[in-house]
JSON list of C-alpha atoms in Angstrom, two decimals:
[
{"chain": "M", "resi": 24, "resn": "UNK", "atom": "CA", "xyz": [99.59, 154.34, 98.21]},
{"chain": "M", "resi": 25, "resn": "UNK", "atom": "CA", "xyz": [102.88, 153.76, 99.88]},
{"chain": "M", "resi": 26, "resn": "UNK", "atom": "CA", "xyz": [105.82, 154.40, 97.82]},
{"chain": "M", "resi": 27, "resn": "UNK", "atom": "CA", "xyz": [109.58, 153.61, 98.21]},
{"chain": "M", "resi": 28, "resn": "UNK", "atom": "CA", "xyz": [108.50, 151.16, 101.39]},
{"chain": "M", "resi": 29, "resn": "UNK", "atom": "CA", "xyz": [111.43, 149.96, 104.08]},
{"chain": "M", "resi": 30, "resn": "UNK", "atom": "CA", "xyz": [110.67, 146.90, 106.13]},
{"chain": "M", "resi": 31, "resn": "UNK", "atom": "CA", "xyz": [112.83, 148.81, 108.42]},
{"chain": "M", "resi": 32, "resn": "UNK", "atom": "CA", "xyz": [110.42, 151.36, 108.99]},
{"chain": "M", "resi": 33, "resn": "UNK", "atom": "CA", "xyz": [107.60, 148.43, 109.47]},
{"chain": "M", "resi": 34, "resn": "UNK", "atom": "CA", "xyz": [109.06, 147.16, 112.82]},
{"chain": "M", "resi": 35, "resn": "UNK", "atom": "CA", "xyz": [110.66, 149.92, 114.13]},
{"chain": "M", "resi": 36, "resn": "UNK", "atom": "CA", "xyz": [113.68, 148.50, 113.14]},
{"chain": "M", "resi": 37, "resn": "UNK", "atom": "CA", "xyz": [113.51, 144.54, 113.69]},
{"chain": "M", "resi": 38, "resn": "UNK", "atom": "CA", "xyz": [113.80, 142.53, 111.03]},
{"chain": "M", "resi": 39, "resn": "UNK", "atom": "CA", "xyz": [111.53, 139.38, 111.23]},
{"chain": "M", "resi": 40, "resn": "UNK", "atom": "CA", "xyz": [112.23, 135.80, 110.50]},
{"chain": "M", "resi": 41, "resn": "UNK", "atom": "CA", "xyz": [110.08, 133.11, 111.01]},
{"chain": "M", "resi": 42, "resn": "UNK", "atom": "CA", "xyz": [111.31, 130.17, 113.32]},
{"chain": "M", "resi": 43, "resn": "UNK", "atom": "CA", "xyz": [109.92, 126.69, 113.53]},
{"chain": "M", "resi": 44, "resn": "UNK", "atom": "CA", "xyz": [111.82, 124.06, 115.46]},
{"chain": "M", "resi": 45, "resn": "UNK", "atom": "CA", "xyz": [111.00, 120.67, 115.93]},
{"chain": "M", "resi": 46, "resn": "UNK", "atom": "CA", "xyz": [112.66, 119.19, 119.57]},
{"chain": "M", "resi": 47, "resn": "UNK", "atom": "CA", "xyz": [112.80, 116.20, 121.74]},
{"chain": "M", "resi": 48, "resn": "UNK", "atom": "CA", "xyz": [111.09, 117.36, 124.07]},
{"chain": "M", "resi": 49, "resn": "UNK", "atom": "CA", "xyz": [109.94, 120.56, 125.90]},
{"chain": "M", "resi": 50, "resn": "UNK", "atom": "CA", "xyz": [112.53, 121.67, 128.41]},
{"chain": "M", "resi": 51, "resn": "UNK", "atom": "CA", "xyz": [115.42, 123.15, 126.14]},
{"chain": "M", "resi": 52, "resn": "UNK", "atom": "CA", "xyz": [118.41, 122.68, 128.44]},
{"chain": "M", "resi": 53, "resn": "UNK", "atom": "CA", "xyz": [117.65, 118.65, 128.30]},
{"chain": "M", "resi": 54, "resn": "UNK", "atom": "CA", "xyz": [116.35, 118.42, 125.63]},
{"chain": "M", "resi": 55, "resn": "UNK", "atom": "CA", "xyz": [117.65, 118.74, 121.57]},
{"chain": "M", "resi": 56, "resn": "UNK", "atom": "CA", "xyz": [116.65, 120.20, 118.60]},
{"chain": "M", "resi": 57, "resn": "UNK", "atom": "CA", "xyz": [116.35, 117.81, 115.80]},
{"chain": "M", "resi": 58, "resn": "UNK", "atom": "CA", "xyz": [114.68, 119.81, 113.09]},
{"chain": "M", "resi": 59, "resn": "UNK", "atom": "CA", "xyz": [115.44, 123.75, 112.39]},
{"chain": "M", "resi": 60, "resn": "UNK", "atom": "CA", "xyz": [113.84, 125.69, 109.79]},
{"chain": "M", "resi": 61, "resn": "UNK", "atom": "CA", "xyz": [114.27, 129.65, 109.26]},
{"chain": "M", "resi": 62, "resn": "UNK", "atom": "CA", "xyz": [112.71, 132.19, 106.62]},
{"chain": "M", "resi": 63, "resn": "UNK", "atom": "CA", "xyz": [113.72, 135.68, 105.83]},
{"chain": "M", "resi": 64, "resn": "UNK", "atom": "CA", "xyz": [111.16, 138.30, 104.81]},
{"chain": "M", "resi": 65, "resn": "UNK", "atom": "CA", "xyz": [110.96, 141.29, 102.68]},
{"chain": "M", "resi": 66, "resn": "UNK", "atom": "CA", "xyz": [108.65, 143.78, 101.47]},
{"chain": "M", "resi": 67, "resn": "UNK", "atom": "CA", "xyz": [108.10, 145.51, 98.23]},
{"chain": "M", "resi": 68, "resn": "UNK", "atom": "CA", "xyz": [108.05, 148.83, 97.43]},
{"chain": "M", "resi": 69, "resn": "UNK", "atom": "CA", "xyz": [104.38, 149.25, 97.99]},
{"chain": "M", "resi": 70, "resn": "UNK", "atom": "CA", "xyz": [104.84, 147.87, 101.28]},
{"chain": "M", "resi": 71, "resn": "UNK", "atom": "CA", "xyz": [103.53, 144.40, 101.01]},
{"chain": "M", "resi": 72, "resn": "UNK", "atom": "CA", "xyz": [105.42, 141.91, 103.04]},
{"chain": "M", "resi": 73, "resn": "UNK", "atom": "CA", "xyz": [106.33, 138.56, 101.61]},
{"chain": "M", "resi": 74, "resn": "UNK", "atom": "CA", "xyz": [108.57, 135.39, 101.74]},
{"chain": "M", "resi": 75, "resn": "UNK", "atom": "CA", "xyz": [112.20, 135.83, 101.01]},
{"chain": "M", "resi": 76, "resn": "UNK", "atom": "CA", "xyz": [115.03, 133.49, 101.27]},
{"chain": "M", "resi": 77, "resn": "UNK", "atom": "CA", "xyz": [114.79, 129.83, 103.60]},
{"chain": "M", "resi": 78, "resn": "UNK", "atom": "CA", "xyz": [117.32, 127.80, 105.03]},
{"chain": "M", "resi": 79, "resn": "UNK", "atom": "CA", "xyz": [116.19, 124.26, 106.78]},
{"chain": "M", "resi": 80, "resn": "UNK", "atom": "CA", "xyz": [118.38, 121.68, 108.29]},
{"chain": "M", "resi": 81, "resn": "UNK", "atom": "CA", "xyz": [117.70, 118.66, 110.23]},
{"chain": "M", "resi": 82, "resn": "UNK", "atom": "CA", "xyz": [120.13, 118.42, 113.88]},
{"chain": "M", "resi": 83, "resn": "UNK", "atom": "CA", "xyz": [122.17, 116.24, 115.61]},
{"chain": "M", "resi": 84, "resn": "UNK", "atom": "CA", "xyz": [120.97, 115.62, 119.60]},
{"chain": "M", "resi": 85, "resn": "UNK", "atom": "CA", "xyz": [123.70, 117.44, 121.27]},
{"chain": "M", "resi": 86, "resn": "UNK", "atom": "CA", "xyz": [125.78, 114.81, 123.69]},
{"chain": "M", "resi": 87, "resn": "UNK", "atom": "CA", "xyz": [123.61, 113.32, 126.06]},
{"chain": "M", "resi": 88, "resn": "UNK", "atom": "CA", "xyz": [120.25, 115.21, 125.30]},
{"chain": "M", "resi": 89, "resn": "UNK", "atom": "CA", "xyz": [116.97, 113.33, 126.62]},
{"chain": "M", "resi": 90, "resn": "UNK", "atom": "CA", "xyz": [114.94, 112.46, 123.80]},
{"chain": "M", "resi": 91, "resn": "UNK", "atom": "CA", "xyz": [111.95, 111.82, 124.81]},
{"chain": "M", "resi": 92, "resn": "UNK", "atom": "CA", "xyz": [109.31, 109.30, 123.30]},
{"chain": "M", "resi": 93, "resn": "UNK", "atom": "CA", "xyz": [106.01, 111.14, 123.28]},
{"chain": "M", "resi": 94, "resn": "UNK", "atom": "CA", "xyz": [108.24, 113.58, 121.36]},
{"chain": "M", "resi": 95, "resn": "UNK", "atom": "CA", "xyz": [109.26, 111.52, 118.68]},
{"chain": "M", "resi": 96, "resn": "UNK", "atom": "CA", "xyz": [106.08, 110.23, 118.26]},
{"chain": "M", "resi": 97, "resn": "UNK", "atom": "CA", "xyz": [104.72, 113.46, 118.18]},
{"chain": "M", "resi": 98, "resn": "UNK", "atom": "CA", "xyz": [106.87, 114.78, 115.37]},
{"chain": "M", "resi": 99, "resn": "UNK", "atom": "CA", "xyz": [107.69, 111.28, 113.31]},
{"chain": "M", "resi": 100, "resn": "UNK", "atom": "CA", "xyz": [111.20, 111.92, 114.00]},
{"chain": "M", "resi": 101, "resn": "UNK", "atom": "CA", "xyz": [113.98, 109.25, 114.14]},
{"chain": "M", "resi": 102, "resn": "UNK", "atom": "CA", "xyz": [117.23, 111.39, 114.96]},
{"chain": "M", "resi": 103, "resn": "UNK", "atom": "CA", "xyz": [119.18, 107.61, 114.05]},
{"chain": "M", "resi": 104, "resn": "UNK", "atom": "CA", "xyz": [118.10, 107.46, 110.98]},
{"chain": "M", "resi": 105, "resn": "UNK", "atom": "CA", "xyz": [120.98, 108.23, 108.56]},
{"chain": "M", "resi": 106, "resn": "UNK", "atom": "CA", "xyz": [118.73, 109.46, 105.69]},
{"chain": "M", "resi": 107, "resn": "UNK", "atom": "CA", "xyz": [118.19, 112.68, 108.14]},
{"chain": "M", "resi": 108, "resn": "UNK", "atom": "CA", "xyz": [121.75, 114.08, 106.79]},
{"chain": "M", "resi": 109, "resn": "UNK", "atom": "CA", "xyz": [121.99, 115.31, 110.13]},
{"chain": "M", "resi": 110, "resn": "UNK", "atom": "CA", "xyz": [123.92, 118.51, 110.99]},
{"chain": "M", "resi": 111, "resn": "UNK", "atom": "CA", "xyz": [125.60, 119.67, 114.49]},
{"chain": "M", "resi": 112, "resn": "UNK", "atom": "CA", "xyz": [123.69, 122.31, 115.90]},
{"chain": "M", "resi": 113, "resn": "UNK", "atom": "CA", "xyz": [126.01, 125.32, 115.65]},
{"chain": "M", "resi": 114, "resn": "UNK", "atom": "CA", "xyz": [126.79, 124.98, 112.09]},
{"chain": "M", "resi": 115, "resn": "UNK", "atom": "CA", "xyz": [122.98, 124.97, 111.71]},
{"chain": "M", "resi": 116, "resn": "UNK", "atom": "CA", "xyz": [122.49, 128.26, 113.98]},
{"chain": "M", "resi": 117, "resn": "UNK", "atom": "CA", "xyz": [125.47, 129.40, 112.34]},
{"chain": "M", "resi": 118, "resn": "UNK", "atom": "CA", "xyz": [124.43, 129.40, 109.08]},
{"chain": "M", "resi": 119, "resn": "UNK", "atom": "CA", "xyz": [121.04, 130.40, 109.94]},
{"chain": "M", "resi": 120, "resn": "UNK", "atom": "CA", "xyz": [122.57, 133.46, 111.58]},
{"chain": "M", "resi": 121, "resn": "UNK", "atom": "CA", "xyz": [124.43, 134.37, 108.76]},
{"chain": "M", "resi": 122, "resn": "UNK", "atom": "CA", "xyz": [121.45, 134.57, 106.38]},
{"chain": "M", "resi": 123, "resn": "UNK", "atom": "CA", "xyz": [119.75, 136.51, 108.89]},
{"chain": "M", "resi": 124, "resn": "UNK", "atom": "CA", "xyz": [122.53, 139.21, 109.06]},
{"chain": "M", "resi": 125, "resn": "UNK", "atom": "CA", "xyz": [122.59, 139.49, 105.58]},
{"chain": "M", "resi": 126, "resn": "UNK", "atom": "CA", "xyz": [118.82, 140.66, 106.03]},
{"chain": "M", "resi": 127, "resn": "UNK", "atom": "CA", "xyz": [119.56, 142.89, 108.55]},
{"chain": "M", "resi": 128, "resn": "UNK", "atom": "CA", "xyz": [122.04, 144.60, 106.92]},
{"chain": "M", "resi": 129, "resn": "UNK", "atom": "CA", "xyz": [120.47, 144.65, 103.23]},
{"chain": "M", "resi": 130, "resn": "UNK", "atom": "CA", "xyz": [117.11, 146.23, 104.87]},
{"chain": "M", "resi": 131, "resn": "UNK", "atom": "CA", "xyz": [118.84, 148.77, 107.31]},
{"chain": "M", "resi": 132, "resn": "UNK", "atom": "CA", "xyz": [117.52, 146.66, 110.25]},
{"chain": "M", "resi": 133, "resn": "UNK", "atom": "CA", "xyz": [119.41, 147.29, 113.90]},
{"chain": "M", "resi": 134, "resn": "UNK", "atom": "CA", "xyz": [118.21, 143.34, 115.00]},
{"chain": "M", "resi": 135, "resn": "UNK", "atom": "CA", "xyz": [116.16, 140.66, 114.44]},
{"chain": "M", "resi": 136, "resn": "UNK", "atom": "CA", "xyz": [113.19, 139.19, 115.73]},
{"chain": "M", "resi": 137, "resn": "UNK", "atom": "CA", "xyz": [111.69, 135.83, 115.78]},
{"chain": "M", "resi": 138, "resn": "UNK", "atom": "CA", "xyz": [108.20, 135.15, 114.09]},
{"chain": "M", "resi": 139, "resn": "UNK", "atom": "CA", "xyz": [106.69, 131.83, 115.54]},
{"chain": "M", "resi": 140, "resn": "UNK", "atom": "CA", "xyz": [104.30, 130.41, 116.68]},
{"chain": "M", "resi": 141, "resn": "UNK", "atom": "CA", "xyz": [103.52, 130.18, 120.54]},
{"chain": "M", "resi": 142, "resn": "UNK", "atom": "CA", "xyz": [107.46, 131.69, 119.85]},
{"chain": "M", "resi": 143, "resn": "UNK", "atom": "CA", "xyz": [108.31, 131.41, 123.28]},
{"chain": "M", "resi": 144, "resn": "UNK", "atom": "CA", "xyz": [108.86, 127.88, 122.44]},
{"chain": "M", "resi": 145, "resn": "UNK", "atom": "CA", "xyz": [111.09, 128.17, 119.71]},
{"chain": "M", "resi": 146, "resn": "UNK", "atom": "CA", "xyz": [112.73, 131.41, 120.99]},
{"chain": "M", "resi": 147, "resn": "UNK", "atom": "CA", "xyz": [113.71, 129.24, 124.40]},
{"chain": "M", "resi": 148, "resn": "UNK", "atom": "CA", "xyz": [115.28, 126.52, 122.53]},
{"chain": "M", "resi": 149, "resn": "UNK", "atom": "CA", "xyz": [116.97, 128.96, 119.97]},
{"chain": "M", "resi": 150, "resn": "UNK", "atom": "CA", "xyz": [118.77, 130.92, 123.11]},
{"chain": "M", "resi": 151, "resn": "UNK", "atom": "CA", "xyz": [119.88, 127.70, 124.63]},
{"chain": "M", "resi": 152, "resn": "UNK", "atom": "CA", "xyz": [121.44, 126.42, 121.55]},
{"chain": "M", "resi": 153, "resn": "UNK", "atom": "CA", "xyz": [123.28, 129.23, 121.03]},
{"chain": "M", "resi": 154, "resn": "UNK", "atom": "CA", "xyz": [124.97, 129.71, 124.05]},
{"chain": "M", "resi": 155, "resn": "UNK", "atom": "CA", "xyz": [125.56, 126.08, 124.49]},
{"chain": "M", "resi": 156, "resn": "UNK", "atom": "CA", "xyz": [127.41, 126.25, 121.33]},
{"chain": "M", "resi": 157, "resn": "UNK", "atom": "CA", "xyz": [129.42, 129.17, 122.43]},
{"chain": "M", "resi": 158, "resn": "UNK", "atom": "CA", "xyz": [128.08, 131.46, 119.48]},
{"chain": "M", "resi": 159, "resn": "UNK", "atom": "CA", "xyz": [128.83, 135.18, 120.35]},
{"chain": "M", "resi": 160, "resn": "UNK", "atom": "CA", "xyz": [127.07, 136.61, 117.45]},
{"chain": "M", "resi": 161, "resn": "UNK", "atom": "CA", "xyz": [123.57, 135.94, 118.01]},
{"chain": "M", "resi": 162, "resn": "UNK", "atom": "CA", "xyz": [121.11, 138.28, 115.86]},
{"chain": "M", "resi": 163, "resn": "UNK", "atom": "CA", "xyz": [118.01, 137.51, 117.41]},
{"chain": "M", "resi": 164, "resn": "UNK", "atom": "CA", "xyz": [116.42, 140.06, 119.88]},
{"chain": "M", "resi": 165, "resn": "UNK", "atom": "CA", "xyz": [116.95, 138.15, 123.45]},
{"chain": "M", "resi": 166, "resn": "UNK", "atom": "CA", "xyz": [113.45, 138.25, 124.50]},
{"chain": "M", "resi": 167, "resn": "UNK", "atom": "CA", "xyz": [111.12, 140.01, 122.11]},
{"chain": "M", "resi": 168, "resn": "UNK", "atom": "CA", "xyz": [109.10, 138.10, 119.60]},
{"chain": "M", "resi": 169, "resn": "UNK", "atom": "CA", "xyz": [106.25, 138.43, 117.52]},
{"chain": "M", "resi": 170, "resn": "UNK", "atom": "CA", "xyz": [103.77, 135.23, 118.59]},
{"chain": "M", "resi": 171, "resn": "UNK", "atom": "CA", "xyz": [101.51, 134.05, 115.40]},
{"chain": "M", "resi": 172, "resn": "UNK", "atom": "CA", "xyz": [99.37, 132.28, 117.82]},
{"chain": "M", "resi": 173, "resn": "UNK", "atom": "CA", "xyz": [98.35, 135.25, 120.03]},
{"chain": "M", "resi": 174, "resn": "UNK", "atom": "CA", "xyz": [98.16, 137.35, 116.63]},
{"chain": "M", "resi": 175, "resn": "UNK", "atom": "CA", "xyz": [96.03, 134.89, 114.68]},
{"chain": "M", "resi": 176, "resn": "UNK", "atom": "CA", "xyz": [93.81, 134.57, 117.79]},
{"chain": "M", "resi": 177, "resn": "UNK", "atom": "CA", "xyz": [93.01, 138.96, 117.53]},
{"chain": "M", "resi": 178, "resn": "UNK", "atom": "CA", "xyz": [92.67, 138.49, 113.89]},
{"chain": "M", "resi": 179, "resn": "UNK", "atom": "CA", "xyz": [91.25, 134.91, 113.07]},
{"chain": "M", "resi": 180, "resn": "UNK", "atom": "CA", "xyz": [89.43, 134.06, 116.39]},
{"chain": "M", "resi": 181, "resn": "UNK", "atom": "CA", "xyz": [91.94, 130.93, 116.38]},
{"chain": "M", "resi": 182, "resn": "UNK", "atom": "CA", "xyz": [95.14, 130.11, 117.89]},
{"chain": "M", "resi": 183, "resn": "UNK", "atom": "CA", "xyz": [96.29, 126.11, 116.51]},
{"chain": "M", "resi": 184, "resn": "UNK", "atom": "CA", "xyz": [98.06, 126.94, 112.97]},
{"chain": "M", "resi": 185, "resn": "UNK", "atom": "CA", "xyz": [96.05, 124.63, 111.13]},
{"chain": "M", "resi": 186, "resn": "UNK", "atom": "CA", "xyz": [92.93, 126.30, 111.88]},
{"chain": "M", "resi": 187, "resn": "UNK", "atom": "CA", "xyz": [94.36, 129.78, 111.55]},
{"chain": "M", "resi": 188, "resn": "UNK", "atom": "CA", "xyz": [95.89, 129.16, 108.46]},
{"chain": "M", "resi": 189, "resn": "UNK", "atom": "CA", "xyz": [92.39, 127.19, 107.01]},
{"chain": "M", "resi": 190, "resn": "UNK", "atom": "CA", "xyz": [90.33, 130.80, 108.38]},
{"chain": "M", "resi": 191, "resn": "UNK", "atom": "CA", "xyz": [92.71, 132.71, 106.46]},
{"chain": "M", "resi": 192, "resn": "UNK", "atom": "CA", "xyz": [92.08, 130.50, 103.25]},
{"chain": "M", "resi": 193, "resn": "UNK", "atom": "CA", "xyz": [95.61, 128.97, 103.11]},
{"chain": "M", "resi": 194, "resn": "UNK", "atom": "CA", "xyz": [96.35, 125.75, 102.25]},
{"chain": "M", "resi": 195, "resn": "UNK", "atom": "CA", "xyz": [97.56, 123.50, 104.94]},
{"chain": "M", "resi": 196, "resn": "UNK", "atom": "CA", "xyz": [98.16, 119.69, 104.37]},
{"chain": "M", "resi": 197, "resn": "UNK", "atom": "CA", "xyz": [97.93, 118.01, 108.29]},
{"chain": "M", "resi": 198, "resn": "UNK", "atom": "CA", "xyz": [100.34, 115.09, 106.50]},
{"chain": "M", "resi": 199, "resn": "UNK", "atom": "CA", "xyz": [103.14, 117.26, 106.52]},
{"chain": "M", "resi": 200, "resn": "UNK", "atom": "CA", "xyz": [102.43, 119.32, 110.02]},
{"chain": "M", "resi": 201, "resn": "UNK", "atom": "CA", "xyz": [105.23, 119.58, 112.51]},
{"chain": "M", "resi": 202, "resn": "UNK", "atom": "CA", "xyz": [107.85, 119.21, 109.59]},
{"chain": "M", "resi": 203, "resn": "UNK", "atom": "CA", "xyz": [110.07, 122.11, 110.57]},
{"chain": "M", "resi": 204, "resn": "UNK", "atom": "CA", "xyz": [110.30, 123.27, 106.96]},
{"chain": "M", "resi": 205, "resn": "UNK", "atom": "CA", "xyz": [106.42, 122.49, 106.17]},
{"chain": "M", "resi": 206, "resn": "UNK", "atom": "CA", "xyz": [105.49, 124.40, 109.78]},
{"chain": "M", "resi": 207, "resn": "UNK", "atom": "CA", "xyz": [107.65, 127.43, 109.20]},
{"chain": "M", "resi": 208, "resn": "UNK", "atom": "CA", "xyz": [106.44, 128.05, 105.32]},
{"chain": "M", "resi": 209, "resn": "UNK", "atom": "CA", "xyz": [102.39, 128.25, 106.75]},
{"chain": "M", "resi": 210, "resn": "UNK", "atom": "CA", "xyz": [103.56, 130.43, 109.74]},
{"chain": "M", "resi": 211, "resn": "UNK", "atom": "CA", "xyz": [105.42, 133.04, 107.19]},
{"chain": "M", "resi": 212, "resn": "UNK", "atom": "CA", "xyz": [102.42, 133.08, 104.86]},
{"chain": "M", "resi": 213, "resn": "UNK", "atom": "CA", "xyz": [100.21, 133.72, 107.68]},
{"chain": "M", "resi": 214, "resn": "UNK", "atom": "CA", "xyz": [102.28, 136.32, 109.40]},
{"chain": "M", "resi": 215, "resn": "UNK", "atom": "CA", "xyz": [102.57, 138.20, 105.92]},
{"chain": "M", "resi": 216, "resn": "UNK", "atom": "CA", "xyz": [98.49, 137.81, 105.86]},
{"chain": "M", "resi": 217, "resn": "UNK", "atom": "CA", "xyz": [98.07, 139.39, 109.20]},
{"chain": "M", "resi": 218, "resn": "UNK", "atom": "CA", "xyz": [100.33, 142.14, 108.10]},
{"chain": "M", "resi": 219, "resn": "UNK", "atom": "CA", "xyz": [99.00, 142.52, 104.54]},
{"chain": "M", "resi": 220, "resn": "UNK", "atom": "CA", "xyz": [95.69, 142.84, 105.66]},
{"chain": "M", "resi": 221, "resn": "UNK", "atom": "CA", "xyz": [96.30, 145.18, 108.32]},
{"chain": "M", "resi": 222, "resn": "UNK", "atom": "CA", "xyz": [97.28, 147.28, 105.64]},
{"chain": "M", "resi": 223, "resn": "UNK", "atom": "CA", "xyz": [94.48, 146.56, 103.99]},
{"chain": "M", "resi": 224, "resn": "UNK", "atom": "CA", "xyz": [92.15, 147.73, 106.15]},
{"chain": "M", "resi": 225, "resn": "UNK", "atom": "CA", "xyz": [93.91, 151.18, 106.05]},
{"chain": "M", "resi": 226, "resn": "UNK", "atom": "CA", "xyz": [95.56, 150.30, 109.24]},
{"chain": "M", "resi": 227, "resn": "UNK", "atom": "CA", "xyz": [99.12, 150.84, 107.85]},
{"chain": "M", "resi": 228, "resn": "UNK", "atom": "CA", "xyz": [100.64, 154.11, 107.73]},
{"chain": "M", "resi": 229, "resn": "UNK", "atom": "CA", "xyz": [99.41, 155.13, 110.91]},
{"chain": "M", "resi": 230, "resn": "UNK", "atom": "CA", "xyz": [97.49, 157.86, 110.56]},
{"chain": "M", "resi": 231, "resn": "UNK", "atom": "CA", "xyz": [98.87, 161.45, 111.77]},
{"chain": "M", "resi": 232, "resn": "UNK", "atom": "CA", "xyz": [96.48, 161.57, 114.58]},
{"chain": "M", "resi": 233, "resn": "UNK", "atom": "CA", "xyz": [97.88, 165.55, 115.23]},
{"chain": "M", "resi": 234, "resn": "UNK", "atom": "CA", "xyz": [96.62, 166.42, 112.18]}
]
């Protein structure tokens, strides 16, 4: 039994949060983010990781971003609808980045590292809004991630998150799939899974193959 556990020493020093963000497209120069959703992890002393804090906002289409229709149909989203209580997209990254150097520094992390699924995605649009908002202070790694999809498909045998997350015996409602929030909660549960059973299995502490 691991004792006294540091997510630090998990990741060799990354400190995961999982990303889901909903977008008007595919191409993240043209096109916006209209949904952003962002949870922290932690693990316990025992060295189980879990679910930590969450921060979710839904985003303005930056000036003269293509939304696309497919897109919108896809996702359900109507970025005129004033309900949305939309946000600008650097005070969203902004105060997502803020949360996330909180976790870095409260677990000893060096950097952070985005938990997605097919996180390429997500990590391309992230990067772009960043630096089109002129934010200097970006915590995220810029160009490792740790992909759900290609992890679920070594442990699970499946690669869509609904399917991954129903082999794994978790919960997943397809009424509320490709909410940012709803998206990002079953990819965080499912990363933790992966993890937790990997321990599980005895595959976490690696054993001291010298000995």
């Amino acid at each position: 039994m691991v004792t006294n556990a540091k997510l630090c020493d998990r990741f060799r020093g990354f400190f995961p949060v999982v990303i889901d963000i909903e977008t008007s497209g595919f191409d993240p120069k043209l096109n916006a983010i209209l949904e952003i959703a962002a949870i922290t992890l932690k693990m316990d002393d025992n060295g189980w990781l879990e679910l930590d804090e969450t921060l979710q906002f839904h985003v303005q289409p930056f000036a003269n971003a293509i939304l696309e229709p497919t897109a919108l149909a896809f996702n359900g989203i109507d970025p005129a609808n004033p309900l949305r209580s939309a946000v600008d997209e650097k005070f969203a990254l902004e105060e997502i980045f803020k949360m996330v150097r909180t976790g870095i520094k409260t677990n000893d992390c060096n950097r952070a590292v985005i938990v997605a699924h097919n996180a390429h995605f997500d990590h391309s649009f992230l990067m772009t809004a960043a630096e089109r908002a002129s934010i200097k202070r970006n915590p995220f790694h810029p160009f490792a991630t740790f992909d759900t999809a290609s992890l679920s498909g070594l442990v699970f045998g499946q690669t869509v998150l609904a399917k991954a997350c129903e082999t794994a015996q978790i919960p997943f409602d397809h009424k509320q799939a490709h909410s940012a929030l709803y998206d990002t909660e079953k990819t965080a549960i499912l990363f933790c899974e992966m993890v937790n059973r990997f321990k599980r299995l005895g595959g976490w502490p690696l054993a001291n193959v010298s000995q």
